[in-house]
Amino acid sequence: MERSEGRESCCTAVTEPPPVTMSNVEPERVDQPKLTMMMRPEYGTSGQEITLLANHLKVSIRRPDEIFYLYNVSVSGTYDEKRTVNIKGIGRKIINKLHETYSSEFAGQKFVYDGEKSLYTVGPLPRNRLEFSVVIEESSAKNASESLSDNGNTNHSSKRSKHSLHSKAFLVEIDYAAKIPLRSVSRALSGADPENVQDALRVLDTVLRQQAANRGCLLVRQSFFHDDSRNFTDVGGGVMGCRGFHSSFRPTHGGLTLNMDVSTTMILSPGPVIDFLLANQNVKEPRYIDWARAKRMLKKLRVKAKHNNREFKITGLSDKPCNQQLFFMKVKNGGSSDNGEETIEITVYEYFTKHRNIELSSSVYMPCLDVGKPNRPNYLPLELCYLVSLQRYTKALSLIQRTSLVEKSRQKPRERIKVLADAVRDYSYDDDPLLAACGISIEKQLIQFNGRVLEAPKLKVGNGEEVSPCNGRWNFKNKHLFTPARIERWAVVNFSARCDTSQLSRELISCGRSKGIHFERPHTLIEEDPQYRRAGAVVRVEQMFEEIVARLPGHPDFLLCVLPERKNSELYGPWKKKSLTELGIVTQCISPLKITDQYLTNVLLKINAKLGGTNSLLAMEHTSHVPLIKDTPTMILGMDVSHGSPGQSDIPSIAAVVGSLYWPLISKYRAEVRSQSPKLEIIESLYKPLPNGNDEGIMRELLVDFYTTSNGRKPAQIIVFRDGVSESQFNQVLNVELDQMIKAYKHLGEDDKPKFTLIVAQKNHHTKLFQANAAENVPPGTVVDTNIVHPRNNDFFMCAHAGMMGTTRPAHYHVLLDEIGFSADVLQKLIHSLSYVYQRSTSATSIVAPVRYAHLAAQQCGQFVKFEDRSETSSEPGSIKTIGCTPVTELPRLHKRVSESMFFC
């Protein structure tokens, strides 16, 4: 599932989730925002200058005083019926029909229409309210005997085209709503915050969407996709990646720009339905097709019939195969004097072969597609149908599909620049009557400007050695970890993976000792009993832990678990839940394809961090010289929420918050994780008062841990990094989540409150950076806080990591609040440094480590409920909480033995 890019969410209608009501907490309402986003105080200056390009095109407005007129469009049945109409799919067709038929009523005004509710013109229409009755001809799909045989008349005359269409009448009402001044864009560019700038930008974005719709493109928010096989990439399973383009107008420090980017969506492979089913179910012959699964997959998809070139929507499958499925058909009674009709019962196969002279071969013994209505089926043989192109596939991709998509859609910087340049040339964005009326023109070249490259921070490793990262990377070859752990009692368990666990353990010990870890030999090696290999995941895990308890003399330091699948193993969730929540055992899961020194080192980095060790520290952190943090107790938080896969609306969302420990260090973290309502982005458990006066919220736990590990010091400053929210949710972060954090702090008996710096970190955006004078990705440490940033708000882009494949995507940081008072240079250097403290890696991360940890903790704990049997869970007391009408499975709490560890490493 793709999160909304920031500016898009402000320019489109956003449906907020329903209010969440806890059984013992009164819901809070924010009538007036207490805080608003801070303005940019200054620009950064540190670092080496570099010339960059960005995928933004400069936009000029020669007539800034133009005014857009917004009209609301509603479509219903005719005057007599007044039925409700789903405007999606027919709205644009209706408006186009109006434009053709009633051009005089529009007084020659050019308009753009979003396809649903909003129509925009440059000049006003003659009247504030227009009302029309519009008749549109559409394909008719009744039953097989009527729609396919023209009421049984086998003499196929030219009348068939008339019978295959039917007319629908709609009442269209167009009402004046508001004026939208284009001048608001100019005011926004000058640093003001006008009320309707987003409305004006929405009009311009709608222009580009209408252009794409008129070209027959698939529209997905602000992206569009052409029906061109050269843009399709097969990823397996009957699914293709379709390359298209994102486009959106953005106010920036350098003026109004059009942000253009390559975009990808998933579509079903167009072509014969039978071929699609074979690929989707990964079978070689039709006899192996699971028809129940096929029915679920095909429902609501659009197909075109070969024999009459008409398009239908699939509603189901026939109960019987083509040669047995009967239907009633009216035929002319040639022997009757009055030339009457009689009704006969006939199979679908017989109808097509005898009455239509169409030979059927491959689908004789298969079910037919039902393209009719619930009570009036219309059957089509499978081999006569093929899937229409550009139908979105919205289900979650498998690991193999995702891997294939990434590999095939990856583009080097120069290749991406060329693709964008070709699109700008071919699609003529500024060739639109409404844009021309406003004097809007779009340049054809990517904008060029200067950025800066920050110096990489130095790191401290074991034995007092110092490491200088090169190109965002470092290694532990011939080096010790900063504080290595002691591993004395441990074991290896193998869930039927093809792995020599004896050799694996020897090489792991050898590699660990070379890194300074005190590593004893494993107490035992346990292979899974073959009789359980076909059992369910929970049973297999329970049996393995029974074996562990029987063979170990006491509680182990940690367990090394070898899984049979590399990723998405069904064993992972039950294994982690059992070990972390019930037994309190630190575990490391692996599934090695090839055991190398680099692979073992990466495994050891995770193990060492989980067991309380430290792999490396920032040199300035080691000497307690982190600016604005060294002298004042400062807590750093990373916050994220993960959601279920597309189509899994009942899977709880998982909120994770990690907090720093052992001030003045900024490399050590622990996590608190909670489940919450599905698809809810705002974290609801930061402060959670109970009737007895206690608080069991996330913040209380992290504040107490900070106090305990920082020699009894309370945080006087808190730096919050929030991941995953769009610009439309910034006010909620400022006025709901921050308010909950303050309440949690004061609940501990404090009268004052810490100073907060609140930063949103976004990766889901469409800005890319390129070197102007080199083909490689921008170097690690590249930062941009001019030209392409917001003209007013305090934001910047940073590429902290080295892009080894494809084109790197910078992180977009928005500073919503800064009570601590960082200068631009100090804050950017701190964020850059926090990209080097991720203990699982020997390379800089693309986003700050606290956010990476929060994301990882949410993902890992999400496995607890992903594979859970709801029937088992519901029998556990307190395991289900109800929020509104949605039951939410509560996450089990971590065992006290691991609750303070970096288990998410």
Tab-separated table of N, CA, C and O in Angstrom, residues 4-10 37 198 250 725-731 760 762 790 793 795 812 814:
chain	number	residue	atom	x	y	z
A	4	SER	N	0.194	8.785	0.833
A	4	SER	CA	-0.050	9.945	-0.009
A	4	SER	C	1.116	10.902	0.066
A	4	SER	O	1.650	11.203	1.122
A	5	GLU	N	1.497	11.387	-1.061
A	5	GLU	CA	2.538	12.409	-1.132
A	5	GLU	C	1.975	13.709	-0.606
A	5	GLU	O	0.810	14.029	-0.769
A	6	GLY	N	2.873	14.501	0.057
A	6	GLY	CA	2.406	15.614	0.845
A	6	GLY	C	1.474	16.582	0.164
A	6	GLY	O	0.364	16.805	0.582
A	7	ARG	N	1.920	17.255	-0.937
A	7	ARG	CA	1.102	18.304	-1.520
A	7	ARG	C	-0.163	17.761	-2.148
A	7	ARG	O	-1.195	18.409	-2.205
A	8	GLU	N	-0.089	16.503	-2.650
A	8	GLU	CA	-1.293	15.928	-3.246
A	8	GLU	C	-2.430	15.892	-2.245
A	8	GLU	O	-3.565	16.190	-2.572
A	9	SER	N	-2.103	15.522	-1.019
A	9	SER	CA	-3.161	15.339	-0.042
A	9	SER	C	-3.851	16.653	0.273
A	9	SER	O	-4.990	16.671	0.690
A	10	CYS	N	-3.143	17.772	0.094
A	10	CYS	CA	-3.773	19.060	0.322
A	10	CYS	C	-4.663	19.460	-0.842
A	10	CYS	O	-5.524	20.313	-0.697
A	37	MET	N	2.436	25.719	11.770
A	37	MET	CA	3.784	25.405	11.311
A	37	MET	C	4.676	26.647	11.349
A	37	MET	O	4.263	27.741	10.963
A	198	GLN	N	-4.228	26.309	-2.133
A	198	GLN	CA	-4.374	24.899	-2.495
A	198	GLN	C	-5.518	24.708	-3.490
A	198	GLN	O	-5.442	23.836	-4.360
A	250	ARG	N	3.659	22.890	-7.810
A	250	ARG	CA	4.125	23.101	-6.441
A	250	ARG	C	4.674	24.511	-6.285
A	250	ARG	O	5.510	24.953	-7.098
A	725	VAL	N	3.278	10.857	7.707
A	725	VAL	CA	2.098	11.709	7.621
A	725	VAL	C	2.235	12.666	6.443
A	725	VAL	O	3.330	13.098	6.099
A	726	SER	N	1.105	12.998	5.829
A	726	SER	CA	1.089	13.947	4.727
A	726	SER	C	0.874	15.350	5.273
A	726	SER	O	0.566	15.543	6.454
A	727	GLU	N	1.003	16.340	4.408
A	727	GLU	CA	0.875	17.733	4.850
A	727	GLU	C	-0.511	18.027	5.414
A	727	GLU	O	-0.654	18.887	6.285
A	728	SER	N	-1.510	17.320	4.932
A	728	SER	CA	-2.861	17.551	5.446
A	728	SER	C	-2.996	17.108	6.897
A	728	SER	O	-3.965	17.476	7.569
A	729	GLN	N	-2.039	16.330	7.404
A	729	GLN	CA	-2.106	15.826	8.781
A	729	GLN	C	-1.112	16.524	9.701
A	729	GLN	O	-1.025	16.188	10.879
A	730	PHE	N	-0.365	17.513	9.173
A	730	PHE	CA	0.620	18.197	10.004
A	730	PHE	C	-0.030	18.857	11.217
A	730	PHE	O	0.514	18.821	12.329
A	731	ASN	N	-1.198	19.470	11.039
A	731	ASN	CA	-1.864	20.136	12.157
A	731	ASN	C	-2.268	19.146	13.243
A	731	ASN	O	-2.252	19.470	14.437
A	760	VAL	N	8.780	16.234	10.728
A	760	VAL	CA	8.173	15.166	9.935
A	760	VAL	C	9.170	14.749	8.866
A	760	VAL	O	9.739	15.597	8.161
A	762	GLN	N	9.606	12.565	5.442
A	762	GLN	CA	8.837	11.949	4.360
A	762	GLN	C	9.774	11.318	3.333
A	762	GLN	O	10.757	11.922	2.927
A	790	HIS	N	9.707	24.707	0.085
A	790	HIS	CA	8.519	25.548	0.248
A	790	HIS	C	8.942	27.012	0.410
A	790	HIS	O	9.957	27.301	1.061
A	793	ASN	N	7.552	27.602	4.549
A	793	ASN	CA	7.739	26.644	5.636
A	793	ASN	C	9.211	26.235	5.770
A	793	ASN	O	10.002	26.366	4.843
A	795	ASP	N	11.502	23.601	5.594
A	795	ASP	CA	11.707	22.236	5.112
A	795	ASP	C	13.001	22.163	4.314
A	795	ASP	O	13.550	23.176	3.894
A	812	HIS	N	12.601	14.084	2.745
A	812	HIS	CA	12.064	15.452	2.826
A	812	HIS	C	11.694	15.711	4.283
A	812	HIS	O	10.770	15.095	4.815
A	814	HIS	N	10.369	18.206	7.269
A	814	HIS	CA	9.569	19.401	7.550
A	814	HIS	C	9.694	19.706	9.040
A	814	HIS	O	9.260	18.895	9.877
